[in-house]
CSV table of C-alpha atoms in Angstrom, one decimal:
chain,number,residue,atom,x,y,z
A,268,UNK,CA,-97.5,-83.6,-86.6
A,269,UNK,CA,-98.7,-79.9,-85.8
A,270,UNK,CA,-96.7,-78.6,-82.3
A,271,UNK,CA,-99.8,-79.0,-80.3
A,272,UNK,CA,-100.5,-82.3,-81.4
A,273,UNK,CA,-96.7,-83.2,-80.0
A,274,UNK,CA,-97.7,-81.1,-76.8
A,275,UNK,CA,-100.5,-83.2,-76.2
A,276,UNK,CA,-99.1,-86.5,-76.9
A,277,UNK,CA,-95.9,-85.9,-75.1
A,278,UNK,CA,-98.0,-84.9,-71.7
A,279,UNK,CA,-100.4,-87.5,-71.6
A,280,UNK,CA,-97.5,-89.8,-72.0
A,281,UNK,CA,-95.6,-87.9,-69.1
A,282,UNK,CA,-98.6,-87.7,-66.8
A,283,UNK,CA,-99.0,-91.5,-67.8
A,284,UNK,CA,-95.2,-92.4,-66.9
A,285,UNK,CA,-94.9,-89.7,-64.1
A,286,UNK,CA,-98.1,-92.0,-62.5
A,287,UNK,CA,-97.2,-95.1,-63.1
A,288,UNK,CA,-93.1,-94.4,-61.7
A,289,UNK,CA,-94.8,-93.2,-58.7
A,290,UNK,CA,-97.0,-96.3,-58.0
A,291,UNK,CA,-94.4,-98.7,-58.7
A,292,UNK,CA,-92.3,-97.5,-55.9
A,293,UNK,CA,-95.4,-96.5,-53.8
A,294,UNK,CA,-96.1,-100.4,-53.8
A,295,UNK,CA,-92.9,-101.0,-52.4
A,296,UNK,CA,-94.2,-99.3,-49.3
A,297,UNK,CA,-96.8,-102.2,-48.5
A,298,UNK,CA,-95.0,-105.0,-50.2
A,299,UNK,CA,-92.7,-107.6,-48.7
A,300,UNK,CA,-90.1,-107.6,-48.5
A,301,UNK,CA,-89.6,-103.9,-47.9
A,302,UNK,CA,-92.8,-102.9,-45.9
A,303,UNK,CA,-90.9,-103.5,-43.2
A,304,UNK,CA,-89.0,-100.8,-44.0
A,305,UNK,CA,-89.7,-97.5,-41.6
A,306,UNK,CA,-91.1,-94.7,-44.2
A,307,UNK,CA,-90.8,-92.4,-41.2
A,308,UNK,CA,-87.1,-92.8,-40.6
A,309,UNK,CA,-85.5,-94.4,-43.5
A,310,UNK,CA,-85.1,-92.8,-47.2
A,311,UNK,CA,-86.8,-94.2,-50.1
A,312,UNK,CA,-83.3,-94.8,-51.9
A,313,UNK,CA,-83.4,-98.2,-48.8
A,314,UNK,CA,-85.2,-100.4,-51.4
A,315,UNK,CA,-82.8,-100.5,-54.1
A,316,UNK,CA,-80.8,-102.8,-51.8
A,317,UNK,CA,-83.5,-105.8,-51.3
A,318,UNK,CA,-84.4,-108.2,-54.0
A,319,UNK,CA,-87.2,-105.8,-55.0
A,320,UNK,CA,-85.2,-103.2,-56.3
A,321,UNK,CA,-85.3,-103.5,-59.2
A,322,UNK,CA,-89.0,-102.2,-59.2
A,323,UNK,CA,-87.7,-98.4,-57.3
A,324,UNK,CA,-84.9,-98.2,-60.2
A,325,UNK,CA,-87.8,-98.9,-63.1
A,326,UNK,CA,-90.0,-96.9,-60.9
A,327,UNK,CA,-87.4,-93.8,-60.6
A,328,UNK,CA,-86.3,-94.3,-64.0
A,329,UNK,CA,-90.1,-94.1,-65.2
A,330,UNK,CA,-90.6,-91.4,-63.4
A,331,UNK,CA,-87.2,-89.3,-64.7
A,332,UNK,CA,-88.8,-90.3,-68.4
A,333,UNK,CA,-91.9,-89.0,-67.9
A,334,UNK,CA,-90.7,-85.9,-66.5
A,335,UNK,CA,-88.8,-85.3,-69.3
A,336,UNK,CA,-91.4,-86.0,-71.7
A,337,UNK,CA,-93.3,-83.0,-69.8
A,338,UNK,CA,-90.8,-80.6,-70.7
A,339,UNK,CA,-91.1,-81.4,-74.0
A,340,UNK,CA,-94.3,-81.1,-74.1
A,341,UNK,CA,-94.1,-77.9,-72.5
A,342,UNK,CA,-91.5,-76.8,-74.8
A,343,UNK,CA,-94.1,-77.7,-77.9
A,344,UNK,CA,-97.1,-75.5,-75.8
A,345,UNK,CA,-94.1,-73.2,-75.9
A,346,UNK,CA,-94.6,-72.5,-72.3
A,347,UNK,CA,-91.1,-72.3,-71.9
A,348,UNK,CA,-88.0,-71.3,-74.0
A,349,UNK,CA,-85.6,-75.0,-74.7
A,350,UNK,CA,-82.4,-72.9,-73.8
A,351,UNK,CA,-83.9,-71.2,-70.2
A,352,UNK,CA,-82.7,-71.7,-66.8
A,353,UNK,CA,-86.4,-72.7,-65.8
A,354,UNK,CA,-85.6,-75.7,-68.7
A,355,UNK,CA,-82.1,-76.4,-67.3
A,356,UNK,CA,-84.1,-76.8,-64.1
A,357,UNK,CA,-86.5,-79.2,-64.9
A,358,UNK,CA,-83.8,-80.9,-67.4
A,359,UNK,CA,-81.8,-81.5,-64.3
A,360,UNK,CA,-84.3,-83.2,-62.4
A,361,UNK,CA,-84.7,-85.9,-65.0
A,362,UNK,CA,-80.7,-85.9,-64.9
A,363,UNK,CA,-80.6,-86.4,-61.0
A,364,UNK,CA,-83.6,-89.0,-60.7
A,365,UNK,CA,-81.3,-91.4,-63.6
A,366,UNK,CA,-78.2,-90.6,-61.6
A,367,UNK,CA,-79.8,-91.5,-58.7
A,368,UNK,CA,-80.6,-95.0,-59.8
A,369,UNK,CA,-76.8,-95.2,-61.6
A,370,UNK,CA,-75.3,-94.5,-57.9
A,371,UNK,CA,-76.9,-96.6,-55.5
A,372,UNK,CA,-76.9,-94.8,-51.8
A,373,UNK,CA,-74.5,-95.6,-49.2
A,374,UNK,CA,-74.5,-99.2,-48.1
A,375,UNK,CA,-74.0,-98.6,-44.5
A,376,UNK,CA,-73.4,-102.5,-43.6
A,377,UNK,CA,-70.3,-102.0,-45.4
A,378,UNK,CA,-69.5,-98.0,-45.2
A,379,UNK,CA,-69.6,-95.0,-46.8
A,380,UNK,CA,-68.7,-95.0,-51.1
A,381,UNK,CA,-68.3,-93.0,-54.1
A,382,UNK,CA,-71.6,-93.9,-55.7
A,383,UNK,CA,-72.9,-92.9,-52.4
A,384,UNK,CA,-71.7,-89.7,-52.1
A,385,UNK,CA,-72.4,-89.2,-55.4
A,386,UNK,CA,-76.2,-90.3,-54.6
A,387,UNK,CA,-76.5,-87.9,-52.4
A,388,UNK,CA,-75.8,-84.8,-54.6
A,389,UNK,CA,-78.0,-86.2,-57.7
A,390,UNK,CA,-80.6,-86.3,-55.2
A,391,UNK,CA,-80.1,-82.5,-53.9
A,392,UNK,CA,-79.6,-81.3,-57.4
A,393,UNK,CA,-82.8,-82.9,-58.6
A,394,UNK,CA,-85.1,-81.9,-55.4
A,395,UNK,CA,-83.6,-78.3,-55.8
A,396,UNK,CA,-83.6,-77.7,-59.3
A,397,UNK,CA,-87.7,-79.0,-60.2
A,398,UNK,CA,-89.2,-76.7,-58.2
A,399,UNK,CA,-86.9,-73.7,-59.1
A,400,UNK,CA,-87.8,-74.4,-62.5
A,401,UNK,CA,-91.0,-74.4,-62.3
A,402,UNK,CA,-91.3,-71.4,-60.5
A,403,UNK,CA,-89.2,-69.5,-63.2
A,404,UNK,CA,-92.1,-70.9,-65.3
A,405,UNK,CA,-94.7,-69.6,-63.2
A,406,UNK,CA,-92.9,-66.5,-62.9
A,407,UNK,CA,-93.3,-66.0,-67.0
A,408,UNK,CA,-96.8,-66.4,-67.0
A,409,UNK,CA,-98.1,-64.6,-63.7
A,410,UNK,CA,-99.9,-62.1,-65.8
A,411,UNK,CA,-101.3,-63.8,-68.1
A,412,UNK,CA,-105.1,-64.2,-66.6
A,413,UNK,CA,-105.4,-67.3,-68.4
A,414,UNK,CA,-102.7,-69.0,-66.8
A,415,UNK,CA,-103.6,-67.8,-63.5
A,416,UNK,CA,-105.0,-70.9,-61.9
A,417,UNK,CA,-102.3,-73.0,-63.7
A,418,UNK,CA,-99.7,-71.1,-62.0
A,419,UNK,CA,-101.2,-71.1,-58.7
A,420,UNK,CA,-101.5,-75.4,-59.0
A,421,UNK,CA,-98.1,-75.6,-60.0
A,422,UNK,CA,-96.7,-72.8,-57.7
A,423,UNK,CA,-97.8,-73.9,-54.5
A,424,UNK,CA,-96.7,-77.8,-54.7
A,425,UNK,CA,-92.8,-76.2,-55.6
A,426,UNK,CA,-92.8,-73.7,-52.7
A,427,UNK,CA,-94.1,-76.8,-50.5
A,428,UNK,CA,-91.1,-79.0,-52.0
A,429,UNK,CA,-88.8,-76.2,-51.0
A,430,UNK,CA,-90.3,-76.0,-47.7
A,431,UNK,CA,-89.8,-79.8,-46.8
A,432,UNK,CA,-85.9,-79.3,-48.8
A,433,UNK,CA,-85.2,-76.6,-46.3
A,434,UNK,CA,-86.1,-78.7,-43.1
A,435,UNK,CA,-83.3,-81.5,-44.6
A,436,UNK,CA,-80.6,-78.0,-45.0
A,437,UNK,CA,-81.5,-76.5,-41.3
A,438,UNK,CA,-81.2,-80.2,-40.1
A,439,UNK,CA,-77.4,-80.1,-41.6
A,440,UNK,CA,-76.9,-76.9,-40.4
A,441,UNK,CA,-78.1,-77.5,-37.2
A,442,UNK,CA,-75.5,-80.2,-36.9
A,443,UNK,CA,-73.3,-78.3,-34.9
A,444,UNK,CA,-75.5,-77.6,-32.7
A,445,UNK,CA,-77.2,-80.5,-32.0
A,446,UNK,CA,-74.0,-82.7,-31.8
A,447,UNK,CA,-76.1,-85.6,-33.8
A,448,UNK,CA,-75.8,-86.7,-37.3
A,449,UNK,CA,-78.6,-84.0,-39.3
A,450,UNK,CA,-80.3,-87.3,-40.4
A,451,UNK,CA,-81.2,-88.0,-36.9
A,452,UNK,CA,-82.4,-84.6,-36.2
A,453,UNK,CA,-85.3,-84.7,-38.4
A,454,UNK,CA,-87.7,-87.9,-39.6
A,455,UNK,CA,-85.9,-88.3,-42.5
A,456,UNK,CA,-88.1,-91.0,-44.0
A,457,UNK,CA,-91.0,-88.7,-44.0
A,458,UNK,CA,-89.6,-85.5,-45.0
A,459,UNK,CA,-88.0,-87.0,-48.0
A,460,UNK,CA,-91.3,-88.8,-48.7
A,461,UNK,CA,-93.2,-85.7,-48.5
A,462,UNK,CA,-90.5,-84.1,-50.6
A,463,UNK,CA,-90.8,-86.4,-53.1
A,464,UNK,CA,-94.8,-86.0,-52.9
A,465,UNK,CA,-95.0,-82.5,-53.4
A,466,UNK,CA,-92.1,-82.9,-56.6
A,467,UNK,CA,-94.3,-85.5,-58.5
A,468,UNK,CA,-97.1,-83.0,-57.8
A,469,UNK,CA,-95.3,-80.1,-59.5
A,470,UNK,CA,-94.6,-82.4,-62.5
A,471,UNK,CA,-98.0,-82.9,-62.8
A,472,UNK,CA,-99.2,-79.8,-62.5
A,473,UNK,CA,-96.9,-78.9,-65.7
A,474,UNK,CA,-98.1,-81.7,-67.4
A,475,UNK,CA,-101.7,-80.3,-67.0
A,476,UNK,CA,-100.5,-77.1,-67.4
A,477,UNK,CA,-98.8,-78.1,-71.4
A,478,UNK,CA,-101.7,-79.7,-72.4
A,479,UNK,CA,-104.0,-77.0,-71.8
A,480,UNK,CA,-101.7,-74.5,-73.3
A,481,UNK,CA,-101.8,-77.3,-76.9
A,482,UNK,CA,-105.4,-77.6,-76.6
A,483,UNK,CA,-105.6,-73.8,-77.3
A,484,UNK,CA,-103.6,-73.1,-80.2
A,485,UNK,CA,-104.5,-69.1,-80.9
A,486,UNK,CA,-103.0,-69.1,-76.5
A,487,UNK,CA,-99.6,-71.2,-77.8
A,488,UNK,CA,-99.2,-68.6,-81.0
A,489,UNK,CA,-99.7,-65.8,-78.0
A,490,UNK,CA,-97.4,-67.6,-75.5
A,491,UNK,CA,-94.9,-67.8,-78.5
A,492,UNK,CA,-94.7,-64.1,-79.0
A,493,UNK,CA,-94.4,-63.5,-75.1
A,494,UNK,CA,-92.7,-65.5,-73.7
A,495,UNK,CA,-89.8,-64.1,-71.8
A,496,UNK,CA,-86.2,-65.8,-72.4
A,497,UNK,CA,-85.7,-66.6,-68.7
């Protein structure tokens, strides 16, 4: 099969997973038994210890696939270089949403763990390192005219999931400060949902952004010659 064919079929199927991930644990929101769960001050990462859990860790897992079948599709467009640090980036998001799922969260009726802790830094290394990726993307092909509104829709949900990321590090930072845990500072719940929001956005925005890029083979063959090793 020809490399655009591949780029197409690998994001339609990412856009397919990436949505379907999402509304599995979206449903889990309005569903008992975890609607009664606060989405304003408790993390998503809650639901994997009801009965329903299982759904968030096929949801998150569906999700970290389809992201990953993104990047290869956008490695086919030959949007980006396989051995890049804006590759490493998106790489390690799929990484961090399957280690998330691995390494439950804290279960605080019993106390802090391991697998908790560990949690906690899949989940900063994959909310960091998709939209730094994708900007490193967007940073290749800022002058390419073509690209221009495709950079624009995948650039602004990034620098929106970095804006919500650095309300969770000022919260930390603030700790100090404040003399209260940094998850009581903020509304956790909600800034990690509108993290999370703004993330799945950026993934899409790639996946649009690859199969444009396949549906126009004479722009791949150009984007093949150009394309800075970043």
């Amino acid at each position: 099969m020809p490399p655009a064919s591949l780029a197409r079929t690998f994001a339609a199927a990412g856009f397919a997973a990436v949505v379907a991930g999402v509304l599995a644990v979206s449903a889990l929101h309005v569903l008992p038994p975890t609607a009664s769960i606060s989405p304003i001050r408790r993390t998503i990462s809650e639901y994997a210890y009801y009965e329903t859990g299982w759904v968030f860790n096929l949801g998150v897992l569906i999700l970290a696939a389809g992201s990953l079948a993104v990047f290869v599709a956008l490695a086919y467009a030959r949007l980006l270089r396989p051995a890049s640090f804006a590759s490493l980036g998106l790489l390690l998001w799929s990484a961090g949403l399957a280690a998330v799922v691995y390494f439950p969260k804290h279960d605080w009726s019993v106390g802090p763990s391991l697998h908790g802790h560990i949690h906690r830094m899949a989940s900063l290394v994959a909310f960091l390192s998709l939209p730094l990726g994708a900007l490193l993307v967007t940073v290749m092909w800022r002058r390419e005219r073509r690209w221009r509104g495709s950079v624009w829709l995948t650039a602004i949900p990034a620098l929106a999931a970095l804006a919500f990321f650095s309300v969770i590090i000022g919260a930390y930072l603030l700790t100090p400060y404040t003399g209260l845990p940094w998850w009581d500072v903020i509304p956790l719940g909600f800034v990690e949902r509108g993290l999370a929001t703004f993330e799945v956005l950026t993934v899409l925005a790639l996946g649009r952004w690859a199969w444009r890029a396949s549906s126009t083979p004479d722009d791949g063959d150009a984007a093949a010659a150009t394309a800075p090793d970043r």
